[in-house]
């Protein structure tokens, strides 16, 4: 779903064998599901996620029906669809050197970021949503996944060009998720 998608996102997915159908931000869940995709990618984009309630409704209609991977604005919209809230960061996260801790591996990824809003991790349903990544500068939410459904997202840009590329593995995780759920 194109909320302001960067071309490099499509390049990463295509390089992994995906056939892409890009749909506009106002596309309804029923239309997306009618195309029977193996997965749904929620792209980055500008601005306040609370200003696009139609996208939140679309995402709610997709959760649990297809694997979903969101980045940046897609991550924030997913947080709202889960029932969380977003807030404006005092200064925003900008640049290609934001340290993010992967809570699963314990490793630190250097990430590229350009956003002024964040999902409030304290407002997410704890029994349903797990925090996967934390910003090491301000301890804000950088990644989450649903505990039972094939849905995950990150706040930063794993598709960053010219880099850093520490987080490109997330596209591989999305491919694995789609392969797994398409065989069920």
Coordinates of C-alpha atoms in Angstrom, one line a residue:
X1 CA 0.0 0.0 0.0
X2 CA 1.6 3.2 -1.2
X3 CA 1.6 6.0 1.5
X4 CA 4.6 7.7 -0.2
X5 CA 6.7 4.6 -1.0
X6 CA 10.3 4.9 -1.9
X7 CA 11.4 3.1 -5.1
X8 CA 14.0 1.2 -3.2
X9 CA 11.3 -0.7 -1.3
X10 CA 10.0 -2.1 -4.6
X11 CA 13.6 -3.0 -5.6
X12 CA 14.2 -4.9 -2.3
X13 CA 11.0 -6.9 -2.7
X14 CA 11.5 -7.5 -6.5
X15 CA 15.1 -8.7 -5.8
X16 CA 13.6 -11.4 -3.6
X17 CA 11.2 -12.6 -6.2
X18 CA 8.1 -10.7 -5.4
X19 CA 5.6 -9.7 -8.1
X20 CA 4.4 -6.3 -6.9
X21 CA 1.0 -4.7 -7.2
X22 CA 1.2 -1.2 -5.8
X23 CA -2.1 0.2 -4.7
X24 CA -3.0 3.8 -3.6
X25 CA -3.3 4.7 0.1
X26 CA -7.1 5.0 -0.1
X27 CA -7.5 1.4 -1.4
X28 CA -10.0 -0.5 0.8
X29 CA -9.2 -3.9 2.5
X30 CA -11.8 -5.7 0.4
X31 CA -10.1 -4.5 -2.9
X32 CA -6.7 -5.6 -1.6
X33 CA -8.0 -9.0 -0.5
X34 CA -9.8 -9.5 -3.8
X35 CA -6.4 -9.5 -5.5
X36 CA -5.4 -12.4 -3.2
X37 CA -1.8 -11.2 -2.5
X38 CA 0.6 -13.5 -0.6
X39 CA 1.3 -10.5 1.7
X40 CA 0.7 -6.8 2.2
X41 CA 3.5 -4.3 2.6
X42 CA 2.6 -0.9 4.3
X43 CA 5.0 1.7 3.0
X44 CA 6.6 4.8 4.5
X45 CA 5.1 8.2 3.9
X46 CA 5.1 11.7 5.3
X47 CA 3.2 13.3 8.1
X48 CA 0.9 12.6 11.1
X49 CA -0.5 9.0 11.0
X50 CA -3.6 10.3 12.9
X51 CA -4.5 12.3 9.7
X52 CA -5.2 9.2 7.7
X53 CA -7.9 7.3 9.6
X54 CA -9.1 5.6 6.3
X55 CA -5.7 3.8 6.2
X56 CA -6.1 2.6 9.8
X57 CA -9.5 1.1 8.9
X58 CA -8.0 -0.6 5.8
X59 CA -5.3 -2.1 7.9
X60 CA -7.7 -3.4 10.5
X61 CA -9.5 -5.2 7.7
X62 CA -6.3 -6.9 6.6
X63 CA -4.9 -7.9 10.0
X64 CA -5.2 -11.7 10.4
X65 CA -6.1 -12.2 6.7
X66 CA -2.6 -11.8 5.1
X67 CA 1.0 -11.4 6.3
X68 CA 1.7 -7.7 6.8
X69 CA 5.0 -5.9 7.0
X70 CA 5.0 -2.1 7.7
X71 CA 7.8 0.5 7.8
X72 CA 7.8 4.1 9.0
X73 CA 4.3 5.5 8.4
X74 CA 3.1 2.0 7.8
X75 CA 4.4 1.0 11.2
X76 CA 2.7 4.0 12.8
X77 CA -0.6 3.2 11.1
X78 CA -0.3 -0.4 12.2
X79 CA 0.2 0.7 15.8
X80 CA -3.1 2.7 15.5
X81 CA -4.8 -0.3 13.9
X82 CA -3.7 -2.4 16.9
X83 CA -5.4 0.2 19.2
X84 CA -2.4 2.1 20.2
X85 CA -1.7 5.9 20.0
X86 CA 0.9 8.0 18.4
X87 CA 2.6 11.1 19.5
X88 CA 4.8 13.8 18.0
X89 CA 8.5 13.5 18.9
X90 CA 10.1 16.7 20.2
X91 CA 12.8 16.7 17.5
X92 CA 12.1 13.6 15.4
X93 CA 14.5 10.9 14.3
X94 CA 16.6 12.0 11.3
X95 CA 19.6 10.6 9.6
X96 CA 21.5 7.4 8.8
X97 CA 23.0 6.8 12.2
X98 CA 20.2 6.0 14.6
X99 CA 21.1 3.1 16.9
X100 CA 18.3 0.5 17.4
X101 CA 18.5 -2.6 19.6
X102 CA 17.0 -5.8 18.2
X103 CA 15.5 -7.3 21.4
X104 CA 15.4 -10.8 19.9
X105 CA 19.0 -11.0 18.9
X106 CA 20.4 -8.5 21.4
X107 CA 22.3 -6.9 18.5
X108 CA 22.4 -3.2 17.7
X109 CA 21.5 -2.0 14.2
X110 CA 22.5 1.3 12.7
X111 CA 19.4 2.6 11.0
X112 CA 18.3 5.3 8.6
X113 CA 15.3 7.3 9.9
X114 CA 13.2 10.3 8.9
X115 CA 10.1 10.8 11.0
X116 CA 8.5 13.1 13.5
X117 CA 5.9 10.7 15.0
X118 CA 6.1 7.6 17.1
X119 CA 3.9 4.8 18.4
X120 CA 3.4 5.0 22.2
X121 CA 4.5 1.5 23.3
X122 CA 2.6 1.9 26.5
X123 CA -0.7 2.1 24.6
X124 CA -0.3 -1.2 22.7
X125 CA -2.2 -4.3 23.9
X126 CA 0.5 -6.2 25.8
X127 CA -1.1 -9.6 25.3
X128 CA -1.2 -9.1 21.5
X129 CA 1.7 -7.0 20.5
X130 CA 5.4 -7.6 21.4
X131 CA 8.1 -4.9 21.2
X132 CA 10.9 -6.1 19.0
X133 CA 13.2 -3.1 18.6
X134 CA 14.0 0.0 20.8
X135 CA 15.8 3.2 19.9
X136 CA 18.9 3.4 22.1
X137 CA 18.9 7.2 22.1
X138 CA 15.5 7.8 23.6
X139 CA 14.1 4.3 24.3
X140 CA 11.2 4.9 21.9
X141 CA 9.5 2.0 20.0
X142 CA 11.2 1.1 16.8
X143 CA 9.7 -2.3 16.0
X144 CA 6.8 -4.6 17.0
X145 CA 5.1 -7.8 16.0
X146 CA 1.8 -9.4 16.7
X147 CA 2.2 -12.4 19.1
X148 CA -0.1 -14.8 17.1
X149 CA -0.7 -13.3 13.7
X150 CA 1.8 -12.8 10.8
X151 CA 2.2 -9.1 11.3
X152 CA 5.4 -7.0 12.1
X153 CA 6.7 -3.6 11.5
X154 CA 9.6 -1.2 12.1
X155 CA 9.8 2.6 12.5
X156 CA 13.0 3.0 10.5
X157 CA 14.0 2.4 6.8
X158 CA 15.5 -1.1 6.2
X159 CA 15.5 -0.2 2.5
X160 CA 17.8 2.7 3.0
X161 CA 20.0 3.6 0.0
X162 CA 23.0 4.2 0.2
X163 CA 22.8 2.6 3.6
X164 CA 23.1 1.5 6.3
X165 CA 22.0 -2.0 5.4
X166 CA 22.0 -3.5 8.9
X167 CA 18.2 -4.1 8.7
X168 CA 17.8 -5.5 5.1
X169 CA 17.2 -8.9 6.7
X170 CA 13.6 -7.8 7.5
X171 CA 12.7 -8.2 3.9
X172 CA 13.9 -11.8 4.1
X173 CA 11.8 -12.3 7.2
X174 CA 8.7 -11.0 5.3
X175 CA 9.4 -13.4 2.4
X176 CA 9.7 -16.3 4.9
X177 CA 6.4 -15.3 6.5
X178 CA 4.6 -15.1 3.2
X179 CA 6.0 -18.5 2.1
X180 CA 4.9 -20.0 5.4
X181 CA 1.3 -18.6 5.3
X182 CA 0.7 -19.3 1.6
X183 CA 1.2 -23.0 2.3
X184 CA -1.5 -23.2 4.9

